[in-house]
Amino acid sequence: MSDDSGGTGDGDASAILIPLHEARRERLEPVRFDRRELDQILRLYGRMVAANEWRDYAIDHLTDRAVFSVFRRASEVPLFQIVKDPKLARKQGAFAVIAAGGRILKRGQELGRVLGVFDSKLKVVEA
């Protein structure tokens, strides 16, 4: 006598059908930087690497936000995090720059303006 159930006791237990539209709805897509946003961030990163300020980066695509972290050394905590959080888009702005201590340096709707926090300010120097 042979048992065709594979040890489960019920041959139909593993054959659960889920309609495709329900599976797509339940699957949570991670938040990502789009091509334009990533281009702006990487342009800034290239400038800062050339200035010997930053040396490494990491990109995290989480279910609620996307994070671009910059490091001076890979073994350290990130110096800054550039965060895209779509839940805050209508309130405070989807983009934020966060310092190492967790302090929000700038937040806004437009990534270009938020990244402006890294632009060097001109200073008057007395001779």
N, CA and C of each residue as an Amber inpcrd file, in Angstrom:
protein
   381
   0.8350000  -1.1830000   0.0000000   0.0000000   0.0000000   0.0000000
   0.8800000   1.2470000   0.0000000   0.5400000   2.1690000  -0.8390000
   1.3160000   3.4020000  -0.8890000   0.4360000   4.5690000  -0.4790000
   1.0550000   5.5550000   0.1330000   0.3540000   6.7400000   0.5920000
   0.7360000   7.8900000  -0.3330000  -0.1890000   8.4390000  -1.0990000
   0.0900000   9.5170000  -2.0480000   0.0170000  10.9000000  -1.4210000
  -0.2940000  11.0080000  -0.1470000  -0.4880000  12.3170000   0.4770000
   0.8220000  12.9890000   0.8550000   1.9420000  12.2710000   0.8080000
   3.2190000  12.8890000   1.1490000   3.3860000  13.1220000   2.6230000
   2.6200000  12.4510000   3.4710000   2.7680000  12.5850000   4.9100000
   1.9570000  13.7050000   5.5070000   1.1720000  14.4560000   4.7150000
   0.4000000  15.5620000   5.2680000  -0.9530000  15.1330000   5.7690000
  -1.4170000  13.9610000   5.3620000  -2.7170000  13.4970000   5.8040000
  -3.8260000  13.9320000   4.8860000  -3.6950000  15.1060000   4.2440000
  -4.7100000  15.5940000   3.3170000  -3.9910000  16.0540000   2.0570000
  -4.2680000  15.4490000   0.9460000  -3.5900000  15.7590000  -0.2980000
  -3.8700000  17.1570000  -0.8160000  -4.9820000  17.7950000  -0.4230000
  -5.3400000  19.1150000  -0.9340000  -4.8740000  20.2550000  -0.0200000
  -4.2320000  19.9580000   1.0940000  -3.8440000  20.9930000   2.0480000
  -2.7960000  21.9380000   1.4720000  -1.9310000  21.4660000   0.5890000
  -0.8910000  22.3340000   0.0440000  -1.3290000  23.0380000  -1.2280000
  -2.4950000  22.7490000  -1.7110000  -2.9800000  23.3390000  -2.9610000
  -3.9850000  24.4390000  -2.6640000  -3.5000000  25.5510000  -2.1410000
  -4.3660000  26.6910000  -1.8460000  -4.2070000  27.6940000  -2.9740000
  -5.3000000  28.0380000  -3.6160000  -5.2640000  28.9910000  -4.7170000
  -5.6060000  30.3830000  -4.2060000  -4.7660000  31.3380000  -4.6010000
  -4.9920000  32.7390000  -4.2550000  -5.0830000  33.5110000  -5.5570000
  -6.1650000  34.2480000  -5.7750000  -6.2600000  35.0410000  -7.0030000
  -5.0990000  36.0380000  -7.1030000  -4.5970000  36.2430000  -8.3150000
  -3.4280000  37.0790000  -8.5290000  -3.6490000  38.5120000  -8.0640000
  -4.8210000  39.0740000  -8.2870000  -5.0640000  40.4580000  -7.8750000
  -5.0160000  40.6050000  -6.3500000  -5.4140000  39.5880000  -5.6130000
  -5.3270000  39.6430000  -4.1540000  -3.8830000  39.5260000  -3.6830000
  -3.1100000  38.6810000  -4.3330000  -1.7000000  38.5230000  -3.9660000
  -0.9340000  39.8100000  -4.2190000  -1.2220000  40.4950000  -5.3120000
  -0.5430000  41.7620000  -5.6070000  -0.9350000  42.8450000  -4.6160000
  -2.1860000  42.8560000  -4.2140000  -2.6520000  43.8620000  -3.2720000
  -2.0190000  43.6690000  -1.9020000  -1.8570000  42.4260000  -1.4780000
  -1.3120000  42.1340000  -0.1590000   0.1990000  42.3210000  -0.1000000
   0.8710000  42.1640000  -1.2350000   2.3210000  42.3050000  -1.2520000
   2.6810000  43.7770000  -1.1050000   3.5060000  44.0780000  -0.1400000
   3.9340000  45.4470000   0.0860000   5.2190000  45.7030000  -0.6840000
   5.1640000  46.6470000  -1.5930000   6.3490000  47.0300000  -2.3510000
   7.1820000  47.9880000  -1.4970000   8.4800000  47.8010000  -1.4690000
   9.3060000  48.7360000  -0.7080000   9.3580000  50.1050000  -1.3800000
   9.5610000  51.1210000  -0.5840000   9.7030000  52.4760000  -1.0980000
  11.0870000  52.5820000  -1.7250000  11.1740000  53.2140000  -2.8900000
  12.4460000  53.3380000  -3.6000000  12.6500000  54.7640000  -4.0680000
  13.9200000  55.1120000  -4.2480000  14.2510000  56.3690000  -4.9030000
  14.0740000  56.1450000  -6.3980000  13.4210000  57.0850000  -7.0830000
  13.3210000  56.9260000  -8.5290000  14.6250000  57.3870000  -9.1780000
  14.7150000  57.2240000 -10.4750000  15.9660000  57.4930000 -11.1910000
  16.4210000  58.9500000 -11.0370000  15.4940000  59.8800000 -11.1210000
  15.8240000  61.3060000 -10.9980000  16.3450000  61.6360000  -9.5970000
  15.6780000  61.0890000  -8.5860000  16.1000000  61.3340000  -7.2060000
  17.4740000  60.7330000  -6.9390000  17.6750000  59.5240000  -7.4080000
  18.9620000  58.8580000  -7.1980000  20.0770000  59.5960000  -7.9340000
  19.7730000  60.1570000  -9.0870000  20.7610000  60.9380000  -9.8320000
  21.1880000  62.1610000  -9.0300000  20.2330000  62.8610000  -8.4230000
  20.5570000  64.0370000  -7.6010000  21.4160000  63.6430000  -6.4000000
  21.0460000  62.5510000  -5.7570000  21.7790000  62.1050000  -4.5690000
  23.1960000  61.6820000  -4.9430000  23.3370000  60.9240000  -6.0220000
  24.6720000  60.4530000  -6.4160000  25.5580000  61.5890000  -6.9360000
  24.9540000  62.6180000  -7.5180000  25.7350000  63.7950000  -7.9280000
  26.3180000  64.4860000  -6.6840000  25.4990000  64.6400000  -5.6460000
  25.9740000  65.2110000  -4.3830000  27.0410000  64.3150000  -3.7670000
  26.8040000  63.0090000  -3.7860000  27.7670000  62.0590000  -3.2250000
  29.1200000  62.1670000  -3.9400000  29.1010000  62.2770000  -5.2540000
  30.3400000  62.4290000  -6.0150000  31.0930000  63.6840000  -5.6410000
  30.3690000  64.7900000  -5.4520000  31.0090000  66.0430000  -5.0210000
  31.6620000  65.8880000  -3.6540000  30.9620000  65.2380000  -2.7380000
  31.4760000  65.0950000  -1.3780000  32.6510000  64.1110000  -1.3200000
  32.6420000  63.0970000  -2.1680000  33.7830000  62.1790000  -2.2430000
  34.9910000  62.9210000  -2.7960000  34.7840000  63.7600000  -3.8190000
  35.8760000  64.5430000  -4.3910000  36.4480000  65.5150000  -3.3680000
  35.6110000  66.0040000  -2.4610000  36.0660000  66.9060000  -1.3990000
  36.6380000  66.1370000  -0.2090000  36.6870000  64.8030000  -0.3130000
  37.2250000  63.9220000   0.7300000  36.4200000  63.9860000   2.0320000
  35.1190000  64.2530000   1.9110000  34.2350000  64.2950000   3.0780000
  33.5860000  62.9420000   3.3250000  33.1240000  62.2980000   2.2670000
  32.4240000  61.0210000   2.3700000  33.2250000  59.9480000   1.6500000
  33.0790000  58.7000000   2.1120000  33.8220000  57.6230000   1.4690000
  32.9880000  56.3970000   1.1210000  31.8230000  56.2430000   1.7100000
  31.0240000  55.0460000   1.4640000  29.5490000  55.3990000   1.6130000
  28.7000000  54.5630000   1.0350000  27.2590000  54.7840000   1.1640000
  26.5260000  53.4480000   1.1930000  25.2830000  53.5130000   1.6240000
  24.4040000  52.3390000   1.6410000  22.9930000  52.8130000   1.3020000
  22.2630000  51.9790000   0.5700000  20.8790000  52.2950000   0.2210000
  19.9880000  51.2030000   0.8000000  18.9800000  51.6060000   1.5480000
  18.0130000  50.6720000   2.1210000  16.6300000  51.0010000   1.5680000
  15.9730000  50.0000000   1.0220000  14.6010000  50.1430000   0.5350000
  13.7010000  49.3710000   1.4900000  13.0770000  50.0870000   2.4080000
  12.2130000  49.4820000   3.4190000  10.7590000  49.6060000   2.9860000
   9.8680000  48.9570000   3.7080000   8.4560000  48.9990000   3.3370000
   7.8380000  50.3730000   3.5550000   8.3580000  51.1630000   4.4790000
   7.7670000  52.4710000   4.7570000   8.6180000  53.6460000   4.3040000
   9.9140000  53.4230000   4.0020000  10.7810000  54.5320000   3.5910000
  12.0140000  54.0010000   2.8620000  12.6600000  54.8880000   2.1350000
  13.9370000  54.5820000   1.4860000  14.9980000  55.4530000   2.1490000
  16.1700000  54.8730000   2.3970000  17.2230000  55.5910000   3.1190000
  18.5310000  55.4680000   2.3550000  19.1720000  56.6160000   2.1030000
  20.5140000  56.6640000   1.5350000  21.4210000  57.1490000   2.6570000
  22.2900000  56.2830000   3.1600000  23.1760000  56.6170000   4.2730000
  24.5830000  56.8620000   3.7480000  25.2380000  57.8920000   4.2570000
  26.6140000  58.1810000   3.8530000  27.5350000  58.0220000   5.0560000
  28.7280000  57.5100000   4.7860000  29.6870000  57.1800000   5.8350000
  31.0370000  57.8240000   5.5420000  31.7650000  58.1050000   6.5900000
  33.1600000  58.4960000   6.4230000  34.0000000  57.2370000   6.2970000
  33.6790000  56.2190000   7.0950000  34.2770000  54.8860000   6.9940000
  33.1470000  53.8720000   7.0890000  33.3060000  52.7450000   6.4260000
  32.2320000  51.7490000   6.3830000  31.9380000  51.1600000   7.7550000
  32.8980000  51.1930000   8.6640000  32.7070000  50.5780000   9.9800000
  32.0030000  51.4970000  10.9730000  31.7260000  52.7100000  10.5920000
  31.1220000  53.6680000  11.5120000  29.6150000  53.7760000  11.2940000
  28.9920000  54.5590000  12.1530000  27.5770000  54.8920000  11.9540000
  27.4920000  55.9250000  10.8320000  26.3600000  56.0290000  10.1590000
  26.2770000  57.0000000   9.0630000  26.4000000  58.4420000   9.5440000
  27.1110000  59.2480000   8.7640000  27.2080000  60.6810000   9.0680000
  25.8650000  61.3550000   8.8380000  25.2540000  61.0170000   7.6970000
  23.9680000  61.5900000   7.3240000  23.1100000  60.5140000   6.6930000
  21.8010000  60.7090000   6.7730000  20.8520000  59.8500000   6.0820000
  19.9060000  60.7380000   5.2890000  19.7420000  60.4060000   4.0230000
  18.7690000  61.0810000   3.1760000  17.5800000  60.1280000   3.0760000
  16.4340000  60.5710000   3.5850000  15.2860000  59.6860000   3.7600000
  14.1290000  60.1390000   2.8770000  13.4820000  59.1680000   2.2400000
  12.2540000  59.4110000   1.4930000  11.1440000  58.6430000   2.1940000
  10.1960000  59.3750000   2.7680000   9.0860000  58.7770000   3.5020000
   7.7700000  59.2950000   2.9070000   7.1410000  58.5230000   2.0180000
   5.9300000  59.0070000   1.3450000   4.7640000  59.3190000   2.2750000
   4.7290000  58.7260000   3.4590000   3.6290000  58.9980000   4.3960000
   3.6160000  60.4550000   4.8350000   4.7830000  61.0900000   4.8610000
   4.8870000  62.4780000   5.3170000   4.8190000  63.4770000   4.1700000
   4.5180000  63.0260000   2.9650000   4.5490000  63.9030000   1.7910000
   3.5910000  65.0870000   1.9190000   2.4160000  64.8820000   2.4520000
   1.4400000  65.9760000   2.5610000   1.6060000  66.7920000   3.8270000
   2.3160000  66.2680000   4.7960000   2.4710000  66.9760000   6.0650000
   3.7370000  67.8140000   6.0700000   4.8800000  67.1500000   6.2790000
   6.1390000  67.8550000   6.4500000   7.0320000  67.7750000   5.2230000
   6.7040000  66.9130000   4.3030000   7.5340000  66.7040000   3.1240000
   8.1000000  65.3020000   3.1340000   8.1700000  64.6910000   1.9790000
   8.6010000  63.2950000   1.8870000  10.0920000  63.1230000   2.0930000
  10.8870000  64.1750000   1.9060000  12.3490000  64.0530000   1.9790000
  12.8930000  64.7250000   3.2290000  13.9430000  64.1160000   3.7810000
  14.5880000  64.6800000   4.9640000  16.0590000  64.3100000   4.9610000
  16.8680000  65.1880000   5.5540000  18.2800000  64.9030000   5.8030000
  18.4310000  64.8300000   7.3120000  18.9500000  63.6880000   7.7800000
  19.0730000  63.4420000   9.2090000  20.5420000  63.2770000   9.5530000
  21.0030000  63.9750000  10.5930000  22.4010000  63.9020000  11.0310000
  22.6240000  62.6420000  11.8590000  23.8800000  62.3920000  12.2080000
  24.2610000  61.1700000  12.9200000  23.5360000  61.0280000  14.2580000
  23.2860000  62.1080000  14.9390000  22.6250000  62.0480000  16.2300000
  21.1190000  61.9070000  16.1510000  20.5560000  61.8910000  14.9430000
  19.1200000  61.7730000  14.7840000  18.4160000  63.0920000  14.5750000
  19.1680000  64.1900000  14.5910000  18.5830000  65.5150000  14.4020000
  18.2320000  65.7230000  12.9320000  17.0310000  66.1930000  12.6550000
  16.6010000  66.4720000  11.2880000  17.1580000  67.8380000  10.8870000
  18.0460000  67.8270000   9.8840000  18.6580000  69.0780000   9.4340000
  17.7450000  69.8570000   8.4990000  17.0500000  69.1430000   7.6200000
  16.1420000  69.8020000   6.6940000  15.1030000  68.7990000   6.2210000
  13.8980000  69.2780000   6.0020000  12.7900000  68.4440000   5.5310000
  12.0140000  69.2510000   4.4990000  11.5050000  68.5740000   3.4750000
  10.7410000  69.3030000   2.4750000  10.1260000  68.4190000   1.4180000
   9.3940000  69.0760000   0.5040000   8.7050000  68.3810000  -0.5800000
   9.6280000  68.0710000  -1.7480000  10.6320000  68.9350000  -1.9820000
  11.5200000  68.7870000  -3.1270000  12.8970000  68.3280000  -2.6680000
  13.4010000  67.2730000  -3.2920000  14.6910000  66.7120000  -2.9130000
  15.8280000  67.7020000  -3.1420000  15.7750000  68.4500000  -4.2340000
  16.8350000  69.4180000  -4.5290000  17.0040000  70.4540000  -3.4320000
  15.9040000  70.9500000  -2.9210000  15.9680000  71.9440000  -1.8370000
  16.4770000  71.3240000  -0.5400000  16.0640000  70.1020000  -0.2810000
  16.4980000  69.4200000   0.9360000  18.0060000  69.1530000   0.8830000
  18.4990000  68.7500000  -0.2860000  19.9350000  68.4980000  -0.4260000
  20.7440000  69.7830000  -0.3960000  20.0860000  70.9270000  -0.5100000
  20.7630000  72.2190000  -0.4100000  21.4220000  72.4460000   0.9310000
  21.0840000  71.6580000   1.9300000  21.7070000  71.7850000   3.2420000
  23.2070000  71.4730000   3.1670000  23.6280000  70.7410000   2.1330000
  25.0390000  70.3940000   1.9820000  25.8230000  71.4040000   1.1600000
  25.1500000  72.3970000   0.5780000  25.8530000  73.4030000  -0.2060000
  26.7020000  74.2680000   0.7220000  27.9110000  74.5220000   0.2750000
  28.8030000  75.3400000   1.1150000  28.3630000  76.7880000   1.0470000
  28.3460000  77.4180000   2.1680000  27.9650000  78.8120000   2.2670000
  29.1990000  79.6810000   2.0980000  29.0360000  80.7990000   1.4180000
  30.1270000  81.7300000   1.2780000  30.2850000  82.5230000   2.5660000
  31.5200000  82.6970000   2.9930000  31.7880000  83.4320000   4.2290000
  32.7150000  84.5840000   3.9430000  32.5350000  85.6780000   4.6610000
  33.4190000  86.8350000   4.5360000  34.6330000  86.5900000   5.4160000
  35.8060000  86.6870000   4.8120000  37.0420000  86.4660000   5.5460000
  37.7990000  87.7750000   5.5860000  38.1540000  88.1940000   6.7710000
  38.9190000  89.4290000   6.9170000  40.3970000  89.0970000   6.8370000
  41.1280000  89.9530000   6.1000000  42.5670000  89.7180000   5.9290000
  43.3760000  90.4600000   6.9610000
